[in-house]
Amino acid sequence: MASTIPIADKGSTPTESRDDDESNSNHDSISLDVETTMQDLLASEDTDGNCLITIDDRGPKDFPLGRYGISGESKFDVQGVYQLSNLLQELFLAQQQGRTTATIKRAQLEEDPVHRLSRLITTTWWDNLTRRLDADGLDRAAPDNLTQRRDREGITPTVSNPRSKSSLRIYVPPGAPEQFAYYSTIAKDRPAMNLDVQWLPEGEITADFIKSINDQPGVLALDMEATDLQGQSVTKQMKGVPFIVPGDQFNELYNWDACFCTLGMLDNHLAVVKGIVKNFIFEIKHYGKVLNANRSYYLGRAQPPLLTWLALKTFHRTKHEPDALDNLKAAILAARKEYHAWWTSTPRLDQESGLSRYRPIGKGSPPECRPSVFAHVFKPYAKKYDRTLQEVSEAYNNGSISEPDLDIFFDHDRAVRESGHDTSNRVEGVCADLATVDLNCLLFQIENDIASTIHIHFNDGLTITEEYAIPGEKVDTVETSRLWHERAEKRKASMDKYLWNEQKGIYLDYNTVTRQQSAAEGVTCLWPLWCGAANKSQAEKLVEHALPKFECIGGLSSTSESTRGIVTEENPQKQWDYPYGWAPHQVLAWDGLRSYGFHDEADRLAYRWLHTLTETFRNRNGTVVEKYDVTRLERSHAVDAEYGNQGRHFKYAPQEGYVVARTNEILEQRRLTEIADSGGRLCLTSPGSNAGFWWTKVEHIDDIERLTEAVIRLKICAFKRRSRAKLDEYGVGRGGGRLQVPDGKDMLVSPCRIYRPSIRPPIFASIAVQHRSRRHLAFAAAAQSCAPPAPDDTVLRHVFDSQSFWREFRRARESATTPSRGLFGNRYLTHPHGFLDFSKATQEKCQQLVASVVGADTREEQCRIPYLLDRLSDSLCRVLDMADFVRSTHPDDSWRQASTEAYAMLFEFMNVLNTTPDLKIRLESALGDPKVAAGWNSEENMVAQILLRDFSKSAIDLPDGKRRAFVDLSNRISQLGTKFIKDMRPELSSISLPHRQLRDIDPLVLQHATGRHLTGISIPTVGPVAVTALRSMKDEAARQKLYIAARTAPKAQLQTLQDFLQTRAKVANLSGYRSYAEMNLSDKLAQSPAAVNSFLSALSKDNELQTRQEMDEMLLMKKLERGDGDTSVQIEAWDRDYYQAQQANKQRSRSRRPDFMSAYFSLGTVMQGLSRLFTQVYGVRFEPAPISPGEVWDPDVRRLDVMDENEGRIAVLYCDLFARPGKSPNPAHFTLRCSRRIPPSEISEASALHPNLDPMQVINDGMAISHDAPSNTTYQLPTIALICDFEAPSDAHAHEPTLLSFRNVQTLFHEMGHAIHSILGRTAHQVVSGTRCATDFAELPSVLMEHFAADAHVLALFARHWQTDSPLPYDMVAERLAIERRGQGVETEQQILLAMLDQAYHSPLPLTTTMPGGGFDSTAVLQDVWDRYGSVREPRETSAQGFFGHLVEYGGTYYSYLFDRAIAGKVWQEVFEGGRDGAAVRREGGQRFRDEVLRWGGSRDGWKCLAGLLRDERLRDGGPEAMAEVGKWGVKG
């Protein structure tokens, strides 16, 4: 029988809500007398007298709360341990607040335990665990709970006098005189505090010094920061930087405890997280390392190094803040210092192996420990000296007896404590000699973190400053990422050599003294998965051989049982040994397993641990403890090893829990959601308010069918009595159950969810069919057969609309696919480290291709240069495109990090190639030889021209001095651009407006205002409140004030913009162009700034009439609203949003909600509609495809194969359409791999290099290809990822599909336009395939798709109500379109003005001195553009250019979207006849667009494509005239 997970007995399960007639609002609360109710509750239910209500109590589990109600209120009873303990906690909290009565709501008692725990952590416990070492916080942060508990228990400590007369003592490092003065002032001003302030000595802290102050222990000073109260008293001018403590008896900043705490705090306690990072930096600067904890007796000890990991997580949450990069740099420099000065210095570094060890400094036994901890150690010496254990302990510590063996033992013991695993048989008595797996994984992570951070964030150069330099190091030295990459590679090689045991399939610690691997097995053997140090084979062996040694019913144990051994007096149970599990081990194991594609294993382990934790919380009065016995089902919290279990010792209600950090990391990072949604297999609690698990056994398959059908029929949001009776009929209690099938395998059942073991026996093939609602059963049988899906697109709809259908579809198909094919099917990407393998293999291939190009001497060889260079480009893009996608989208940190490193490595290599003169020389030579060029077709010639232009843009022709200047200026542009984007904020963050001016704003919106005062409210100048205010405020003066404030940038931001534009202009001049726009437009359809201005002028003229009409209508509204007869009134800039909103409100139908149409747009029907549309117009369709293990980055990603009616499969499309935590909300299309024809010579080459592999898999890294045998033509198929952020169905509405708004539908159509361009743009060369065309032409297919999205005949293909199946009434769409088109003229004018401003800023102007005042004035340029071309003048006080972030990305091409909108409108009218009479869904228009535009990609000049498509030869050669012609078309529709 497999390991099983417990479900609480009936006595521990709270009762559910009553039937409808018993649970209305009149029964939802009751007022109680706190004292009387609490006394009687304890008397009735707390039968063991420990002031808690748990499953150990033997009370009636039924408390008649109605007897205690005040004022005749309605009554309700409280039943079950969970509700009763919640009642006790609520009463106790009311008592603590001094209240004699309390109103108790039913919802408080029935609150889902997961939600309750999460809420307590977030709103209460974190705050209770936060400390500061300042005047207001010393009384909480300075007391030493360890020694105080010893004193309370009457235990004589291991030092003669652990606490002097001073109640509080603080030690200050010599480099912090401000802190010494600060604390001295507190000591003087507050004598009752009895604060003793002491300096630490200058120079090195020695073991003798640490021992000398063991009888005077004190807290160690941490970082402080200045306040805004300068000029006040000294104690008001500084405040302590906050930190978190684990809780219970631990009242210090512990290193890795704090690191895991922060994972749960990043969302809602970010200031504390930043404070922890700052405090760690302070410790490294002043104490040489991140300390075990900030107590004096820890001065010689570090703890597992996690600073870079934490700093990077913090940076990613704070990178929008102005000091984020500086903070990251300080952390990296500090981590580097600790790395050199502590972790890789003597005696911690073992020179022979190159691996590091835990070797702290110190003497004697650890003073924080009670002597009983070492009773087994001192026992032989007590007998030897004929003394008691206490006496021999004191004698050893005061030096009156000398025992070298004890010295050695405590050297190792200190190392054990430094390792964080104090204590464990794995490391006890030997730790100082061990190069442990865990430490070297952490150092490997640090090396990679520093390398990637230097490369990505510091332009591959980290300057070493004086405060972070190690002794003897030269200041201002610059380090690059290469050095750290080399360190990481060297460490990995050493880990493979010394720590990996191939025979056992496990990583083992290495004894650097005996030069042998340790036999002890620890769960830290899985950490190489977390840090990416394992290769694919090692990962698979770890899962097969190592994981079973640690997996228990409740999670992972810290060691194997054999390592723990038999517990005796001489070998006492240790807390970091089997059978105990700790949260850090669980979390790192989950992350590591997922990073290598072992999602089922990770999910299973996570479920085990989370169930253990939640059941303890639910059944034990809210208990959250430090560690759990993962081998037993009951009393897993009852751990008595060493100092016991922290978090158990409270009465009535927990005030903080222990190391909620680890718990909150799980809860607050939405681990529950991640597990539950990773295929729908796991459910911690029922969705009902009183969730719990019960057991049941079912002997026959028929019973399983009856049971699961009953479970599925349950309503998720409310368990009514009739539903419970139905479950009881089938033997299932509330919230879920357990099935046991005849072959002995287990199934966990929860409402509408089934968990099945990851390894399924054959019997599940038939059972799986019965776990879905009846409307899906027909598909289930077909899915099980693994036969190719039928052309019927019902399956396509269901895989997006039904989560249960999708999960079964995926499971049914998995068995028919090759296991572990890798991300995207790429054979390298079976684990994160594979990205680096992929990069290295690519570099080797590229070097061979470079040699072939450079060595092309014969004419035949020169004719192949376009092919070779395109293949070179393709090889690079295979890595870069994929890595760029993964680093921005993958939910796993290890994958993102690995892809970032791979991207950096290949990008650097590509830059080297781009500046390799020999490549350009060979290409120019071939182009210049008519006989060579004559052998090329038009596509090859286009490829050669594009590549030559790219070489020229890299300044390859410039002399060395100018080339260096070019590189410096380019780097400067990058830095300034980043700074400009980062600093985009108004000069004023808020403005104050009186209440009378705000009466038109929705009060719910005003709740989010930044502040309130007697005379008004502070309104933020950016964000939803500001937008709503501008659209709602009737008071014109208020609108004017907010508009000006919102569009006024700080002067520093304008200076950054000026520097940015001038630097771009200098680069253009250096490259031989008059302006940056001229340089950037040289390869676009526009070709020149003059042509762009021709287009914009013509477009402005076309748009003028509509804009004037809209402005006149707004002016009329303003005059009517004012009613004062003033004929001189004008529409001002601050009026536009307001009156456009009024127009829209008038036009919007009052009978329907704005999202009424969404019922007709389930995601599945929209995808079905897109497939049907493409089938009709292009002859291609979407087919849901099986997904191999490891192929996708999230379980909700669907794979579609794109099937052509003539050619078969022509592309692979991954659809990542659902929102998830951390995912970007921005829709996007990524081409992961471009189309390219693969010649037979390449296939032969692959066969020769890899004779044992299928060459068809080798040539495309295992990814999709197509091969046409008759023509012997092979293509690598375009592989595309489509990203959206649609809301996934919640657990409470799992039976409902995701419904899209009409705007969502337009977005999906738009992105699919890019996808179809990539799919149908099949060219022989990847440089010109798909969307790799001129950037001002690339948006045409996607904008055109927006026209399709609004067409009645297109919508008729799919838009049907998800429940009634009735078709969408098109008048609803027409109404929506009419609303959207209101104000289109004004909006288009704004875009035209911005495009004109973009041209002006990238003209020669930035380097001229002809502007007023003698220099470049960006504000004057903006005002000039608005004055000349705008309908409304921009207020002279504003400087809106400081928020024009698109300047950085577009650089003279902002016109592109308007340009493609104009072309798309023309194509829609001319080619698709405006959709009239069903033209939008006819093949004629689609085939014409495919033949003239899509199939060419970028291999044909865009103007020739347009001329052929529109049958207008005037467009063929482009130029200003053609651009003006496009402008005349306007942007209609």
PDB file of C-alpha atoms in Angstrom, residues 182 225-239:
ATOM      1  CA  TYR A 182      22.520  57.032  19.668  1.00  0.00           C
ATOM      2  CA  GLU A 225      18.610  55.025   8.905  1.00  0.00           C
ATOM      3  CA  ALA A 226      17.971  58.718   9.229  1.00  0.00           C
ATOM      4  CA  THR A 227      14.414  59.937   9.791  1.00  0.00           C
ATOM      5  CA  ASP A 228      12.705  63.074   8.542  1.00  0.00           C
ATOM      6  CA  LEU A 229      12.799  64.529  12.040  1.00  0.00           C
ATOM      7  CA  GLN A 230      16.165  66.263  11.805  1.00  0.00           C
ATOM      8  CA  GLY A 231      16.599  68.975  14.402  1.00  0.00           C
ATOM      9  CA  GLN A 232      14.749  66.864  16.967  1.00  0.00           C
ATOM     10  CA  SER A 233      16.387  64.841  19.722  1.00  0.00           C
ATOM     11  CA  VAL A 234      19.073  62.365  18.721  1.00  0.00           C
ATOM     12  CA  THR A 235      16.746  59.433  19.325  1.00  0.00           C
ATOM     13  CA  LYS A 236      14.211  60.914  16.919  1.00  0.00           C
ATOM     14  CA  GLN A 237      16.737  61.486  14.145  1.00  0.00           C
ATOM     15  CA  MET A 238      17.467  57.798  13.595  1.00  0.00           C
ATOM     16  CA  LYS A 239      15.428  54.632  13.508  1.00  0.00           C
TER      17      LYS A 239
END
